[in-house]
Short mmCIF file of C-alpha atoms in Angstrom, two decimals:
data_model
loop_
_atom_site.label_atom_id
_atom_site.label_comp_id
_atom_site.label_asym_id
_atom_site.label_seq_id
_atom_site.Cartn_x
_atom_site.Cartn_y
_atom_site.Cartn_z
CA MET A 1 -18.15 -5.45 27.66
CA VAL A 2 -18.11 -2.18 25.73
CA GLU A 3 -20.77 -1.91 23.04
CA GLY A 4 -20.00 -0.37 19.67
CA LYS A 5 -21.88 2.71 18.51
CA ILE A 6 -22.52 1.60 14.92
CA ASN A 7 -24.14 -1.81 14.89
CA GLU A 8 -25.00 -1.89 11.20
CA ILE A 9 -22.22 -0.67 8.95
CA HIS A 10 -23.24 0.78 5.59
CA GLY A 11 -20.78 0.58 2.75
CA TRP A 12 -20.22 -0.15 -0.91
CA ALA A 13 -19.73 -3.82 -1.76
CA ALA A 14 -18.83 -5.82 -4.84
CA MET A 15 -21.56 -8.41 -5.32
CA LYS A 16 -19.92 -10.24 -8.25
CA PRO A 17 -16.73 -10.02 -10.34
CA GLY A 18 -16.34 -6.64 -12.04
CA ILE A 19 -15.51 -3.03 -11.13
CA THR A 20 -18.94 -2.05 -9.84
CA VAL A 21 -19.83 -1.77 -6.17
CA GLU A 22 -23.23 -1.04 -4.70
CA PRO A 23 -24.74 -0.03 -1.36
CA TRP A 24 -24.77 -2.87 1.15
CA SER A 25 -24.65 -3.17 4.91
CA TYR A 26 -23.50 -5.76 7.41
CA LYS A 27 -23.55 -6.40 11.13
CA PRO A 28 -20.00 -6.04 12.51
CA ARG A 29 -18.38 -8.46 14.92
CA PRO A 30 -18.78 -7.57 18.61
CA LEU A 31 -16.22 -5.01 19.76
CA GLY A 32 -13.48 -6.94 21.54
CA GLU A 33 -11.63 -5.71 24.58
CA HIS A 34 -8.56 -4.97 22.46
CA ASP A 35 -10.50 -3.44 19.55
CA VAL A 36 -11.44 0.04 18.42
CA GLU A 37 -14.37 1.24 16.37
CA ILE A 38 -13.46 3.86 13.78
CA LYS A 39 -15.72 6.32 11.97
CA ILE A 40 -14.16 6.43 8.51
CA GLU A 41 -13.45 9.82 6.96
CA TYR A 42 -11.16 8.89 4.07
CA SER A 43 -10.47 5.68 2.19
CA GLY A 44 -7.90 5.23 -0.56
CA ILE A 45 -8.29 3.06 -3.64
CA CYS A 46 -5.48 0.54 -4.07
CA GLY A 47 -4.78 -1.68 -7.06
CA SER A 48 -5.38 -4.63 -4.76
CA ASP A 49 -8.99 -3.50 -4.39
CA LEU A 50 -9.52 -3.86 -8.13
CA HIS A 51 -7.75 -7.20 -8.34
CA THR A 52 -10.01 -8.46 -5.55
CA ILE A 53 -13.39 -7.25 -6.76
CA LYS A 54 -12.59 -8.38 -10.32
CA GLU A 55 -11.51 -11.74 -8.85
CA GLU A 56 -8.21 -11.57 -10.67
CA TRP A 57 -6.75 -13.05 -7.52
CA SER A 58 -8.79 -16.20 -6.93
CA GLY A 59 -10.94 -16.63 -3.85
CA THR A 60 -12.99 -13.45 -3.52
CA SER A 61 -15.93 -13.93 -1.16
CA TYR A 62 -18.89 -11.81 -2.24
CA PRO A 63 -20.36 -9.52 -1.01
CA ALA A 64 -16.98 -7.86 -0.44
CA ILE A 65 -16.32 -4.37 0.88
CA VAL A 66 -12.73 -3.60 -0.06
CA GLY A 67 -10.44 -0.72 0.86
CA HIS A 68 -7.33 -0.97 3.04
CA GLU A 69 -6.11 2.61 3.09
CA ILE A 70 -8.32 3.96 5.85
CA VAL A 71 -8.27 7.11 7.97
CA GLY A 72 -10.87 8.08 10.54
CA LYS A 73 -11.61 8.87 14.17
CA VAL A 74 -11.83 6.44 17.04
CA ILE A 75 -15.40 6.56 18.34
CA THR A 76 -15.32 3.56 20.70
CA LYS A 77 -12.53 1.57 22.30
CA GLY A 78 -12.42 -1.76 24.10
CA GLU A 79 -11.83 -1.79 27.84
CA LYS A 80 -8.20 -2.94 27.52
CA VAL A 81 -7.15 -0.36 24.92
CA THR A 82 -4.85 2.13 26.62
CA HIS A 83 -2.82 3.78 23.86
CA LEU A 84 -5.75 5.34 21.98
CA GLU A 85 -8.58 7.62 23.03
CA GLU A 86 -11.92 8.46 21.48
CA GLY A 87 -11.39 11.29 19.01
CA ASP A 88 -7.90 10.19 17.97
CA VAL A 89 -7.34 10.28 14.21
CA VAL A 90 -5.91 6.95 13.11
CA GLY A 91 -4.96 5.08 9.98
CA VAL A 92 -5.56 1.43 9.13
CA GLY A 93 -3.65 -0.40 6.44
CA ALA A 94 -3.93 -3.79 4.80
CA GLN A 95 -3.91 -5.79 8.04
CA VAL A 96 -6.26 -5.68 11.03
CA TYR A 97 -4.81 -8.40 13.25
CA GLY A 98 -1.55 -10.19 14.02
CA CYS A 99 -0.60 -11.93 17.24
CA LEU A 100 2.49 -9.69 17.81
CA GLN A 101 3.89 -12.23 20.26
CA LYS A 102 7.62 -12.49 20.94
CA ASP A 103 7.57 -16.23 20.28
CA CYS A 104 6.04 -15.71 16.84
CA GLY A 105 8.82 -15.89 14.25
CA PRO A 106 7.42 -13.30 11.82
CA CYS A 107 6.01 -10.92 14.44
CA SER A 108 9.24 -10.92 16.44
CA ARG A 109 11.03 -9.60 13.33
CA ASP A 110 8.50 -6.90 12.40
CA LEU A 111 7.13 -9.21 9.71
CA ASP A 112 3.64 -9.45 11.16
CA PRO A 113 2.01 -9.47 7.69
CA HIS A 114 3.32 -13.07 7.61
CA CYS A 115 1.96 -13.99 11.06
CA PRO A 116 0.20 -17.39 10.96
CA LYS A 117 -2.76 -15.76 12.73
CA LYS A 118 -2.91 -12.67 10.52
CA VAL A 119 -6.20 -11.17 9.37
CA PHE A 120 -6.10 -8.86 6.41
CA THR A 121 -8.44 -5.89 6.20
CA TYR A 122 -10.83 -7.44 3.69
CA ASN A 123 -11.64 -10.69 1.90
CA THR A 124 -10.25 -12.76 4.73
CA LYS A 125 -11.88 -14.42 7.72
CA TYR A 126 -11.46 -14.12 11.44
CA PRO A 127 -10.98 -17.33 13.45
CA ASP A 128 -14.73 -17.31 14.24
CA GLY A 129 -15.51 -17.48 10.51
CA GLU A 130 -16.69 -13.89 10.13
CA GLN A 131 -15.50 -12.12 7.00
CA ALA A 132 -13.44 -8.95 7.33
CA HIS A 133 -14.71 -5.94 5.40
CA GLY A 134 -12.74 -2.86 4.46
CA GLY A 135 -12.86 0.88 4.10
CA TYR A 136 -15.45 1.68 1.44
CA ALA A 137 -17.80 2.13 4.35
CA GLU A 138 -18.86 4.43 7.16
CA ALA A 139 -17.01 2.55 9.90
CA ILE A 140 -14.76 -0.37 10.74
CA ARG A 141 -13.77 -2.32 13.85
CA VAL A 142 -10.16 -3.53 14.13
CA ASN A 143 -7.60 -4.66 16.67
CA ALA A 144 -6.28 -1.47 18.26
CA ASN A 145 -2.65 -2.34 17.50
CA TYR A 146 -3.46 -1.92 13.81
CA ALA A 147 -5.02 1.52 14.25
CA ILE A 148 -2.03 3.83 13.98
CA LYS A 149 -2.40 7.34 15.39
CA LEU A 150 -1.45 9.93 12.80
CA PRO A 151 1.52 12.11 13.76
CA ALA A 152 0.98 15.82 14.22
CA GLY A 153 1.36 17.80 11.05
CA LEU A 154 0.22 15.04 8.69
CA ASP A 155 -2.93 16.12 6.84
CA PRO A 156 -5.40 13.20 7.16
CA VAL A 157 -6.58 13.47 3.55
CA TYR A 158 -3.07 12.54 2.33
CA ALA A 159 -2.59 9.74 4.84
CA PRO A 160 -4.68 6.91 3.29
CA PRO A 161 -2.23 6.05 0.48
CA LEU A 162 0.60 5.98 3.02
CA MET A 163 -1.15 3.14 4.87
CA CYS A 164 -0.57 0.71 2.00
CA ALA A 165 1.33 2.20 -0.93
CA GLY A 166 3.64 4.22 1.30
CA ALA A 167 4.44 1.37 3.66
CA THR A 168 4.81 -1.08 0.77
CA VAL A 169 7.65 0.91 -0.80
CA PHE A 170 9.22 2.21 2.42
CA ALA A 171 9.34 -1.17 4.21
CA PRO A 172 12.03 -2.75 1.98
CA MET A 173 14.05 0.47 2.03
CA LEU A 174 14.10 0.27 5.82
CA ARG A 175 14.91 -3.44 5.92
CA LYS A 176 17.70 -3.15 3.36
CA GLY A 177 19.14 -0.01 4.88
CA VAL A 178 18.92 2.34 1.91
CA LYS A 179 21.17 5.26 2.80
CA LYS A 180 22.92 8.37 1.60
CA GLY A 181 25.02 7.72 -1.45
CA ASP A 182 23.19 4.58 -2.59
CA ARG A 183 22.14 4.51 -6.23
CA VAL A 184 18.46 3.60 -6.26
CA GLY A 185 16.35 2.98 -9.34
CA VAL A 186 12.56 3.14 -9.45
CA ILE A 187 10.65 1.77 -12.42
CA GLY A 188 6.91 2.28 -12.76
CA ILE A 189 6.13 5.90 -11.95
CA GLY A 190 2.59 5.55 -10.72
CA GLY A 191 0.82 5.02 -7.42
CA LEU A 192 3.78 3.20 -5.85
CA GLY A 193 6.65 4.63 -7.84
CA HIS A 194 5.98 8.31 -7.21
CA LEU A 195 6.18 7.60 -3.48
CA ALA A 196 9.27 5.39 -3.83
CA ILE A 197 11.13 8.29 -5.47
CA GLN A 198 10.29 10.56 -2.54
CA TYR A 199 11.26 8.07 0.17
CA ALA A 200 14.56 7.09 -1.46
CA SER A 201 15.44 10.75 -2.04
CA ALA A 202 14.61 11.65 1.58
CA LEU A 203 16.91 8.82 2.72
CA GLY A 204 19.73 10.53 0.84
CA ALA A 205 19.97 8.16 -2.12
CA GLU A 206 20.76 9.15 -5.68
CA VAL A 207 17.48 8.23 -7.38
CA VAL A 208 17.10 7.22 -11.02
CA ALA A 209 13.51 7.16 -12.28
CA PHE A 210 12.75 4.84 -15.20
CA SER A 211 9.65 5.24 -17.36
CA HIS A 212 8.51 4.71 -20.94
CA SER A 213 6.57 8.00 -20.62
CA PRO A 214 8.98 10.89 -21.28
CA ASN A 215 6.27 13.34 -20.21
CA LYS A 216 6.89 12.21 -16.60
CA ARG A 217 10.49 13.45 -16.65
CA GLU A 218 9.89 16.86 -15.10
CA GLN A 219 7.58 15.54 -12.39
CA CYS A 220 10.03 12.80 -11.40
CA LEU A 221 12.79 15.36 -11.00
CA GLU A 222 10.48 17.55 -8.92
CA LEU A 223 9.70 14.55 -6.67
CA GLY A 224 13.39 14.07 -5.93
CA ALA A 225 14.88 11.96 -8.71
CA SER A 226 18.45 12.86 -9.63
CA LYS A 227 18.05 11.45 -13.12
CA PHE A 228 15.24 10.34 -15.44
CA VAL A 229 15.71 7.53 -17.93
CA ASP A 230 13.33 7.10 -20.85
CA THR A 231 13.34 3.31 -21.27
CA SER A 232 12.60 3.66 -24.98
CA ASN A 233 15.82 5.66 -25.44
CA LYS A 234 18.73 3.23 -25.87
CA GLU A 235 21.38 5.87 -25.23
CA GLU A 236 19.82 6.86 -21.90
CA VAL A 237 19.44 3.23 -20.82
CA ASP A 238 23.00 2.29 -21.81
CA ALA A 239 24.31 5.16 -19.69
CA VAL A 240 23.02 3.58 -16.47
CA ARG A 241 24.04 -0.05 -16.99
CA ARG A 242 25.85 -1.64 -14.04
CA SER A 243 25.19 1.42 -11.90
CA LEU A 244 22.39 0.64 -9.43
CA ASN A 245 22.61 -0.72 -5.90
CA TYR A 246 18.84 -1.19 -5.71
CA LEU A 247 15.98 -1.26 -8.19
CA PHE A 248 12.42 -1.04 -6.88
CA VAL A 249 10.01 -2.43 -9.44
CA ALA A 250 6.59 -0.80 -9.09
CA SER A 251 5.39 -1.70 -12.57
CA ASN A 252 3.64 -4.78 -13.93
CA SER A 253 6.68 -5.60 -16.01
CA THR A 254 6.69 -8.75 -18.12
CA SER A 255 9.05 -11.56 -17.19
CA ASN A 256 11.45 -10.98 -20.08
CA GLN A 257 12.06 -7.39 -18.92
CA TYR A 258 13.87 -8.60 -15.81
CA ASN A 259 16.82 -9.72 -17.89
CA GLU A 260 17.15 -6.07 -18.92
CA PHE A 261 16.76 -4.92 -15.32
CA ILE A 262 19.65 -7.14 -14.23
CA SER A 263 21.91 -5.34 -16.69
CA TRP A 264 21.23 -2.04 -14.89
CA MET A 265 22.49 -3.39 -11.58
CA ASP A 266 25.93 -3.03 -10.07
CA TYR A 267 27.47 -6.25 -8.80
CA GLU A 268 25.67 -7.48 -5.67
CA GLY A 269 22.76 -5.16 -6.44
CA GLN A 270 19.22 -6.03 -5.38
CA ILE A 271 16.03 -5.92 -7.43
CA VAL A 272 12.92 -5.62 -5.24
CA LEU A 273 9.46 -6.50 -6.58
CA LEU A 274 6.65 -4.34 -5.22
CA ALA A 275 3.96 -5.23 -7.77
CA LEU A 276 2.47 -8.58 -8.80
CA PRO A 277 2.62 -8.97 -12.59
CA LYS A 278 0.91 -11.93 -14.19
CA GLY A 279 2.81 -15.02 -15.25
CA ASN A 280 6.05 -16.65 -14.22
CA MET A 281 9.60 -15.33 -14.38
CA SER A 282 12.34 -17.18 -16.22
CA PHE A 283 16.09 -16.71 -15.80
CA SER A 284 19.34 -18.41 -16.58
CA PRO A 285 21.47 -19.24 -13.50
CA ASN A 286 24.36 -17.56 -15.30
CA GLU A 287 22.66 -14.21 -14.92
CA PHE A 288 22.85 -14.47 -11.14
CA VAL A 289 26.24 -16.14 -10.85
CA HIS A 290 28.04 -13.72 -13.13
CA THR A 291 26.42 -10.56 -11.75
CA GLU A 292 25.79 -11.58 -8.12
CA VAL A 293 22.50 -9.70 -8.42
CA ALA A 294 19.63 -10.77 -6.15
CA ILE A 295 15.91 -10.56 -6.85
CA THR A 296 13.55 -10.34 -3.91
CA GLY A 297 10.10 -9.04 -3.03
CA SER A 298 8.27 -7.17 -0.32
CA LEU A 299 4.70 -7.46 0.92
CA ILE A 300 3.14 -4.74 3.11
CA GLY A 301 4.29 -3.02 6.26
CA GLY A 302 3.57 -4.36 9.74
CA VAL A 303 2.69 -2.27 12.79
CA ASN A 304 6.15 -0.87 13.47
CA VAL A 305 6.84 -0.23 9.79
CA LEU A 306 3.55 1.64 9.48
CA LYS A 307 4.45 3.84 12.44
CA LYS A 308 7.88 4.59 10.96
CA THR A 309 6.34 5.27 7.56
CA LEU A 310 3.93 7.85 8.96
CA GLU A 311 6.55 9.50 11.16
CA PHE A 312 9.08 9.69 8.31
CA SER A 313 6.44 11.00 5.91
CA ALA A 314 5.42 13.76 8.31
CA LYS A 315 9.03 14.72 9.06
CA HIS A 316 10.18 14.79 5.42
CA ASN A 317 6.91 15.93 3.82
CA VAL A 318 6.55 12.76 1.75
CA LEU A 319 3.01 13.01 0.41
CA PRO A 320 1.08 11.22 -2.32
CA ILE A 321 -0.31 13.04 -5.31
CA ILE A 322 -4.04 12.42 -4.99
CA GLU A 323 -7.41 12.89 -6.63
CA ARG A 324 -10.41 13.22 -4.33
CA PHE A 325 -13.88 11.74 -4.88
CA PRO A 326 -16.95 11.69 -2.62
CA MET A 327 -17.73 8.14 -1.51
CA GLU A 328 -20.98 8.12 -3.48
CA LYS A 329 -18.88 8.51 -6.66
CA VAL A 330 -16.85 5.41 -5.83
CA ASN A 331 -17.75 3.68 -9.10
CA ASP A 332 -16.49 6.62 -11.13
CA ALA A 333 -13.30 6.56 -9.09
CA LEU A 334 -12.82 2.81 -9.64
CA VAL A 335 -13.12 3.26 -13.40
CA ARG A 336 -10.55 6.05 -13.30
CA VAL A 337 -8.08 3.86 -11.44
CA ASP A 338 -8.82 0.80 -13.58
CA THR A 339 -8.19 2.71 -16.81
CA GLY A 340 -4.89 4.10 -15.53
CA LYS A 341 -6.04 7.71 -15.64
CA ALA A 342 -5.64 8.50 -11.92
CA ARG A 343 -2.65 10.63 -10.92
CA TYR A 344 -1.58 8.95 -8.78
CA ARG A 345 -3.78 7.75 -5.90
CA VAL A 346 -7.51 8.23 -5.38
CA VAL A 347 -8.96 9.10 -1.97
CA LEU A 348 -12.67 8.64 -1.26
CA GLU A 349 -14.24 11.04 1.22
CA THR A 350 -17.14 10.07 3.47
CA ALA A 351 -19.61 12.84 4.24
CA LYS A 352 -19.21 13.72 7.89
CA ASP A 353 -22.95 13.86 8.54
CA SER A 354 -24.27 10.87 6.62
CA ASN A 355 -24.36 7.10 6.50
CA LEU A 356 -22.88 7.24 3.01
#
């Protein structure tokens, strides 16, 4: 059995609900024959990290090291790992294990985030009861299938947000077949939305960016939007009613706003939820029957979707707009994200010659 090189992993853990993390270390699970050990170089901050450490989604197990937008180098591999070598630069997203068996309904359809045996990157447990910990740390051990080798030409510092945010918005575009000539709306021009504009544009769609912040107009057009709609401007909104084939919702919109969204859709259009706003949604059946509009959602990307996301991003130069922080300034970075000041994703950098 191959032994790992880092047998006590130092990181930054939430010890109780809040937005503060502190130095903490843990003993990782033994390196399995299908696992790799990764020395982390970059780790992105995702909104899910904040929801988890603040316990806004019930069930956080403390201490919790979060972070599921990870990039680093393979430093050890299990004896049955053949597709990766030590020194390879890889990314890890929000999942670290799925069975990937052909007789598994979700896995056989590239929906491995729904695999009954799935293990997410943090705040979840392996079958042996050990808790998974994420990327605000010096290293991580994961199933090798979920360590995706970065394609040539993709700068590693920009890759972390692609491992979650990028795959989250690109996955439903792939599944639904967004193509040249489609009219695609994106509402919520932030960490998810600014990437959604780029992906939809690169797929050839006519992209309409919606925001209540008119100061984002120029940037949205630079990112690839064909049109910008200020949602506080009735004339601009009225001009796009019944025009969209797809609307990707990357904002924490309130439930009553979806009635407005439906009015933007062409008949048989699809509204896709990418964010998780609080509360329930309420609709009249008439709204669906008379418009034939569908509302659906999308989780994260599985193994094959992650690979396609990275390859497409490298080919079409789809890159996140990032702010960089050293790992030791993680608490400052969390505050910046929590207060909505980050533009648009934050990447933490681990010093190459330290244990954090």
